mmCIF file of C-alpha atoms in Angstrom:
data_model
loop_
_atom_site.group_PDB
_atom_site.id
_atom_site.type_symbol
_atom_site.label_atom_id
_atom_site.label_comp_id
_atom_site.label_asym_id
_atom_site.label_seq_id
_atom_site.Cartn_x
_atom_site.Cartn_y
_atom_site.Cartn_z
ATOM 1 C CA ALA X 403 -5.014 45.758 10.932
ATOM 2 C CA GLN X 404 -6.318 44.614 7.555
ATOM 3 C CA SER X 405 -8.612 46.896 5.577
ATOM 4 C CA VAL X 406 -10.985 45.481 2.913
ATOM 5 C CA THR X 407 -12.581 47.682 0.312
ATOM 6 C CA GLN X 408 -15.530 46.664 -1.723
ATOM 7 C CA LEU X 409 -16.273 49.190 -4.433
ATOM 8 C CA GLY X 410 -19.945 49.733 -5.008
ATOM 9 C CA SER X 411 -22.261 49.105 -2.170
ATOM 10 C CA HIS X 412 -25.063 48.202 -4.826
ATOM 11 C CA VAL X 413 -24.503 46.628 -8.240
ATOM 12 C CA SER X 414 -27.363 46.043 -10.600
ATOM 13 C CA VAL X 415 -27.086 43.709 -13.606
ATOM 14 C CA SER X 416 -29.506 42.119 -16.001
ATOM 15 C CA GLU X 417 -30.257 38.387 -15.940
ATOM 16 C CA GLY X 418 -27.595 36.751 -18.150
ATOM 17 C CA ALA X 419 -25.058 39.592 -17.851
ATOM 18 C CA LEU X 420 -21.688 39.348 -16.353
ATOM 19 C CA VAL X 421 -21.340 39.861 -12.634
ATOM 20 C CA LEU X 422 -18.239 41.666 -11.377
ATOM 21 C CA LEU X 423 -18.002 42.399 -7.691
ATOM 22 C CA ARG X 424 -14.728 44.155 -6.542
ATOM 23 C CA CYS X 425 -12.521 43.581 -3.494
ATOM 24 C CA ASN X 426 -9.248 45.064 -2.644
ATOM 25 C CA TYR X 427 -7.202 44.504 0.507
ATOM 26 C CA SER X 428 -4.671 46.744 2.101
ATOM 27 C CA SER X 429 -1.746 44.588 3.429
ATOM 28 C CA SER X 430 1.587 44.247 1.626
ATOM 29 C CA VAL X 431 1.739 40.530 2.507
ATOM 30 C CA PRO X 432 -0.959 38.702 0.628
ATOM 31 C CA PRO X 433 -3.595 37.473 3.164
ATOM 32 C CA TYR X 434 -5.976 34.590 2.820
ATOM 33 C CA LEU X 435 -9.012 35.625 0.893
ATOM 34 C CA PHE X 436 -12.652 34.623 0.928
ATOM 35 C CA TRP X 437 -15.997 35.447 -0.594
ATOM 36 C CA TYR X 438 -19.214 34.917 1.301
ATOM 37 C CA VAL X 439 -22.854 35.375 0.204
ATOM 38 C CA GLN X 440 -25.718 36.404 2.602
ATOM 39 C CA TYR X 441 -29.306 35.904 1.653
ATOM 40 C CA PRO X 442 -31.961 37.845 3.608
ATOM 41 C CA ASN X 443 -32.341 36.653 7.263
ATOM 42 C CA GLN X 444 -29.700 33.997 6.710
ATOM 43 C CA GLY X 445 -26.095 33.587 7.789
ATOM 44 C CA LEU X 446 -23.005 33.910 5.514
ATOM 45 C CA GLN X 447 -22.327 31.079 3.174
ATOM 46 C CA LEU X 448 -18.895 30.489 1.705
ATOM 47 C CA LEU X 449 -18.614 30.927 -2.034
ATOM 48 C CA LEU X 450 -14.903 30.356 -2.484
ATOM 49 C CA LYS X 451 -11.523 30.894 -0.876
ATOM 50 C CA TYR X 452 -7.915 31.420 -1.893
ATOM 51 C CA THR X 453 -5.101 30.341 0.355
ATOM 52 C CA THR X 454 -2.291 29.237 -1.864
ATOM 53 C CA GLY X 455 -1.673 27.826 -5.356
ATOM 54 C CA ALA X 456 -3.599 28.706 -8.499
ATOM 55 C CA THR X 457 -4.708 32.281 -8.383
ATOM 56 C CA LEU X 458 -7.939 31.705 -10.240
ATOM 57 C CA VAL X 459 -10.334 29.793 -7.823
ATOM 58 C CA LYS X 460 -13.769 28.442 -8.682
ATOM 59 C CA GLY X 461 -16.569 28.345 -6.210
ATOM 60 C CA ILE X 462 -20.186 27.283 -5.803
ATOM 61 C CA ASN X 463 -22.987 28.473 -8.041
ATOM 62 C CA GLY X 464 -20.748 29.300 -10.993
ATOM 63 C CA PHE X 465 -18.818 32.035 -9.305
ATOM 64 C CA GLU X 466 -15.049 32.417 -9.537
ATOM 65 C CA ALA X 467 -12.443 34.878 -8.310
ATOM 66 C CA GLU X 468 -8.836 35.763 -9.289
ATOM 67 C CA PHE X 469 -6.191 36.785 -6.848
ATOM 68 C CA LYS X 470 -3.940 39.497 -8.223
ATOM 69 C CA LYS X 471 -1.071 40.256 -5.971
ATOM 70 C CA SER X 472 0.102 43.291 -8.021
ATOM 71 C CA GLU X 473 -3.364 44.946 -7.775
ATOM 72 C CA THR X 474 -4.075 43.627 -4.237
ATOM 73 C CA SER X 475 -7.384 42.481 -5.498
ATOM 74 C CA PHE X 476 -9.621 39.436 -5.333
ATOM 75 C CA HIS X 477 -12.661 40.272 -7.586
ATOM 76 C CA LEU X 478 -15.622 38.028 -7.841
ATOM 77 C CA THR X 479 -17.101 37.164 -11.303
ATOM 78 C CA LYS X 480 -19.912 35.057 -12.775
ATOM 79 C CA PRO X 481 -20.323 34.913 -16.549
ATOM 80 C CA SER X 482 -24.074 34.856 -16.488
ATOM 81 C CA ALA X 483 -26.292 36.248 -13.681
ATOM 82 C CA HIS X 484 -29.320 34.330 -12.497
ATOM 83 C CA MET X 485 -32.251 35.766 -10.496
ATOM 84 C CA SER X 486 -31.269 33.606 -7.630
ATOM 85 C CA ASP X 487 -27.894 35.414 -7.335
ATOM 86 C CA ALA X 488 -29.631 38.441 -5.874
ATOM 87 C CA ALA X 489 -28.005 38.757 -2.414
ATOM 88 C CA GLU X 490 -25.338 40.556 -0.478
ATOM 89 C CA TYR X 491 -21.732 39.552 -1.086
ATOM 90 C CA PHE X 492 -18.914 40.044 1.328
ATOM 91 C CA CYS X 493 -15.213 39.734 0.743
ATOM 92 C CA ALA X 494 -13.115 38.708 3.742
ATOM 93 C CA VAL X 495 -9.407 38.453 4.460
ATOM 94 C CA SER X 496 -7.306 36.912 7.191
ATOM 95 C CA ASP X 497 -3.685 37.509 7.921
ATOM 96 C CA ARG X 498 -1.311 34.553 7.260
ATOM 97 C CA ASN X 499 0.135 34.809 10.820
ATOM 98 C CA ASN X 500 -3.307 35.077 12.476
ATOM 99 C CA PHE X 501 -5.875 33.402 10.191
ATOM 100 C CA ASN X 502 -8.541 33.095 12.883
ATOM 101 C CA LYS X 503 -9.482 36.676 12.651
ATOM 102 C CA PHE X 504 -11.425 37.646 9.553
ATOM 103 C CA TYR X 505 -11.820 41.156 8.311
ATOM 104 C CA PHE X 506 -14.811 41.796 6.158
ATOM 105 C CA GLY X 507 -15.599 44.468 3.634
ATOM 106 C CA SER X 508 -18.839 46.413 3.954
ATOM 107 C CA GLY X 509 -20.529 44.266 1.420
ATOM 108 C CA THR X 510 -22.101 44.682 -2.152
ATOM 109 C CA LYS X 511 -25.787 44.057 -2.679
ATOM 110 C CA LEU X 512 -26.371 42.494 -6.024
ATOM 111 C CA ASN X 513 -29.782 43.220 -7.799
ATOM 112 C CA VAL X 514 -30.540 41.046 -10.833
ATOM 113 C CA LYS X 515 -33.197 42.582 -13.221
ATOM 114 C CA PRO X 516 -35.295 40.217 -15.336
ATOM 115 C CA ASP W 608 -23.439 18.021 10.134
ATOM 116 C CA THR W 609 -26.360 20.109 11.105
ATOM 117 C CA GLY W 610 -24.625 23.505 10.739
ATOM 118 C CA VAL W 611 -24.099 26.269 13.306
ATOM 119 C CA SER W 612 -27.234 27.146 15.294
ATOM 120 C CA GLN W 613 -27.926 30.271 17.272
ATOM 121 C CA ASN W 614 -30.668 31.093 19.814
ATOM 122 C CA PRO W 615 -32.730 33.113 20.002
ATOM 123 C CA ARG W 616 -33.002 34.374 16.425
ATOM 124 C CA HIS W 617 -34.493 37.714 17.561
ATOM 125 C CA LYS W 618 -34.317 39.412 20.840
ATOM 126 C CA ILE W 619 -35.881 42.827 21.821
ATOM 127 C CA THR W 620 -34.878 44.276 25.127
ATOM 128 C CA LYS W 621 -35.055 47.506 26.987
ATOM 129 C CA ARG W 622 -32.008 49.675 27.569
ATOM 130 C CA GLY W 623 -30.208 48.532 30.740
ATOM 131 C CA GLN W 624 -31.348 44.894 30.608
ATOM 132 C CA ASN W 625 -29.001 41.913 30.297
ATOM 133 C CA VAL W 626 -29.187 39.548 27.417
ATOM 134 C CA THR W 627 -27.553 36.276 26.672
ATOM 135 C CA PHE W 628 -27.200 34.569 23.318
ATOM 136 C CA ARG W 629 -26.224 30.928 22.645
ATOM 137 C CA CYS W 630 -24.219 29.414 19.790
ATOM 138 C CA ASP W 631 -23.954 25.717 19.045
ATOM 139 C CA PRO W 632 -21.085 25.079 16.542
ATOM 140 C CA ILE W 633 -20.623 22.249 14.096
ATOM 141 C CA SER W 634 -19.943 19.316 16.397
ATOM 142 C CA GLU W 635 -16.357 18.440 15.269
ATOM 143 C CA HIS W 636 -15.222 22.118 15.116
ATOM 144 C CA ASN W 637 -12.871 23.180 17.939
ATOM 145 C CA ARG W 638 -12.878 26.899 17.078
ATOM 146 C CA LEU W 639 -15.728 29.136 17.650
ATOM 147 C CA TYR W 640 -16.005 32.856 16.726
ATOM 148 C CA TRP W 641 -18.353 35.734 17.509
ATOM 149 C CA TYR W 642 -18.888 38.693 15.202
ATOM 150 C CA ARG W 643 -21.134 41.647 15.266
ATOM 151 C CA GLN W 644 -22.842 43.118 12.149
ATOM 152 C CA THR W 645 -24.562 46.390 12.077
ATOM 153 C CA LEU W 646 -26.744 47.645 9.307
ATOM 154 C CA GLY W 647 -24.878 48.287 6.107
ATOM 155 C CA GLN W 648 -21.690 46.863 7.272
ATOM 156 C CA GLY W 649 -19.659 43.708 7.144
ATOM 157 C CA PRO W 650 -19.300 41.555 10.246
ATOM 158 C CA GLU W 651 -16.760 42.669 12.713
ATOM 159 C CA PHE W 652 -14.650 40.268 14.837
ATOM 160 C CA LEU W 653 -15.429 40.124 18.590
ATOM 161 C CA THR W 654 -13.725 37.135 19.946
ATOM 162 C CA TYR W 655 -12.707 33.590 19.355
ATOM 163 C CA PHE W 656 -12.211 30.260 21.285
ATOM 164 C CA GLN W 657 -10.101 27.178 20.745
ATOM 165 C CA ASN W 658 -11.973 24.560 22.725
ATOM 166 C CA GLU W 659 -12.738 26.264 26.056
ATOM 167 C CA ALA W 660 -9.879 28.723 25.932
ATOM 168 C CA GLN W 661 -10.707 32.337 24.782
ATOM 169 C CA LEU W 662 -7.683 33.160 22.760
ATOM 170 C CA GLU W 663 -8.362 36.706 21.361
ATOM 171 C CA LYS W 664 -10.727 39.510 22.122
ATOM 172 C CA SER W 665 -11.350 42.620 20.058
ATOM 173 C CA ARG W 666 -11.343 46.117 21.582
ATOM 174 C CA LEU W 667 -14.975 46.162 20.475
ATOM 175 C CA LEU W 668 -15.726 43.759 23.297
ATOM 176 C CA SER W 669 -16.227 46.180 26.125
ATOM 177 C CA ASP W 670 -16.423 45.185 29.850
ATOM 178 C CA ARG W 671 -20.237 44.851 29.388
ATOM 179 C CA PHE W 672 -19.665 41.896 27.033
ATOM 180 C CA SER W 673 -18.506 38.459 28.143
ATOM 181 C CA ALA W 674 -18.319 35.277 26.199
ATOM 182 C CA GLU W 675 -17.773 31.852 27.533
ATOM 183 C CA ARG W 676 -17.313 28.339 26.141
ATOM 184 C CA PRO W 677 -17.165 26.269 29.289
ATOM 185 C CA LYS W 678 -17.002 22.664 27.973
ATOM 186 C CA GLY W 679 -15.621 23.530 24.567
ATOM 187 C CA SER W 680 -18.888 22.872 22.825
ATOM 188 C CA PHE W 681 -21.603 25.584 22.821
ATOM 189 C CA SER W 682 -20.832 29.184 23.602
ATOM 190 C CA THR W 683 -22.657 32.085 25.210
ATOM 191 C CA LEU W 684 -22.296 35.833 24.659
ATOM 192 C CA GLU W 685 -23.796 38.015 27.453
ATOM 193 C CA ILE W 686 -24.219 41.723 27.202
ATOM 194 C CA GLN W 687 -24.833 43.504 30.453
ATOM 195 C CA ARG W 688 -26.644 46.845 30.805
ATOM 196 C CA THR W 689 -27.441 46.988 27.063
ATOM 197 C CA GLU W 690 -27.283 50.284 25.248
ATOM 198 C CA GLN W 691 -28.971 51.235 22.053
ATOM 199 C CA GLY W 692 -25.712 51.175 20.294
ATOM 200 C CA ASP W 693 -25.547 47.365 20.933
ATOM 201 C CA SER W 694 -28.447 46.792 18.519
ATOM 202 C CA ALA W 695 -26.917 44.716 15.815
ATOM 203 C CA MET W 696 -26.889 41.140 14.443
ATOM 204 C CA TYR W 697 -24.512 38.871 16.504
ATOM 205 C CA LEU W 698 -23.084 36.122 14.392
ATOM 206 C CA CYS W 699 -21.388 32.948 15.538
ATOM 207 C CA ALA W 700 -19.129 30.825 13.386
ATOM 208 C CA SER W 701 -16.986 27.725 13.783
ATOM 209 C CA SER W 702 -14.071 26.109 12.059
ATOM 210 C CA ALA W 703 -11.911 23.120 12.295
ATOM 211 C CA THR W 704 -8.523 23.153 14.037
ATOM 212 C CA GLY W 705 -5.467 23.826 11.923
ATOM 213 C CA GLY W 706 -5.961 25.981 8.888
ATOM 214 C CA PRO W 707 -6.484 28.317 7.381
ATOM 215 C CA TYR W 708 -10.000 26.974 7.193
ATOM 216 C CA GLU W 709 -13.090 28.745 6.260
ATOM 217 C CA GLN W 710 -15.488 29.759 8.982
ATOM 218 C CA TYR W 711 -19.086 28.430 8.905
ATOM 219 C CA PHE W 712 -21.617 30.904 10.058
ATOM 220 C CA GLY W 713 -24.861 30.585 11.855
ATOM 221 C CA PRO W 714 -27.985 32.497 11.112
ATOM 222 C CA GLY W 715 -27.285 35.167 13.705
ATOM 223 C CA THR W 716 -29.260 36.639 16.607
ATOM 224 C CA ARG W 717 -30.724 40.010 15.905
ATOM 225 C CA LEU W 718 -30.805 42.286 18.861
ATOM 226 C CA THR W 719 -32.841 45.371 19.201
ATOM 227 C CA VAL W 720 -32.414 47.651 22.254
ATOM 228 C CA THR W 721 -35.332 50.037 22.774
#
């Protein structure tokens, strides 16, 4: 089974600072990769995904992520944090031979300080 | 596209009682998924349907849990003889056939077993 590790359960940045949220997966075969955001009392919203092609993917709200096979990573970044980015972020992966089953990391709560 | 809806949003029940949750997926989506999310954790896969067929079940889905999607549209998740350990957020998601497609999540049903 896949294992997804999100380093840092809580990350705090100042408004305008770089956001970096880390995600590593365990499989030797690169999976499909996703980032979701969850605001309080709401469901998960897709930020971006990587399935094939260009390894730098852009998502909504100015977020982007880069798939690095050699590092088994898919870190999420945003150049300049906004107060509205405060939420919990989840990295998810699915196997290429069974892409219906998502494996999620334990999440990173992002706090944005004014 | 009205999104994935779930009812009820909150359910408080006493240990030993049965509960049933409903999920209405995005209308054109053939695949429907159930996940469970406990505090401080990411969602964990429970089961998924393609149309009315239940194609995969996690070992997390004990005999007390049953999911149905009788007409390939909405789905229900029933928990019999609830235990305090069943307290969690139950998330439903849907996706289009084919793939790998992202899963669209509903707002969840929060279950509290007292």
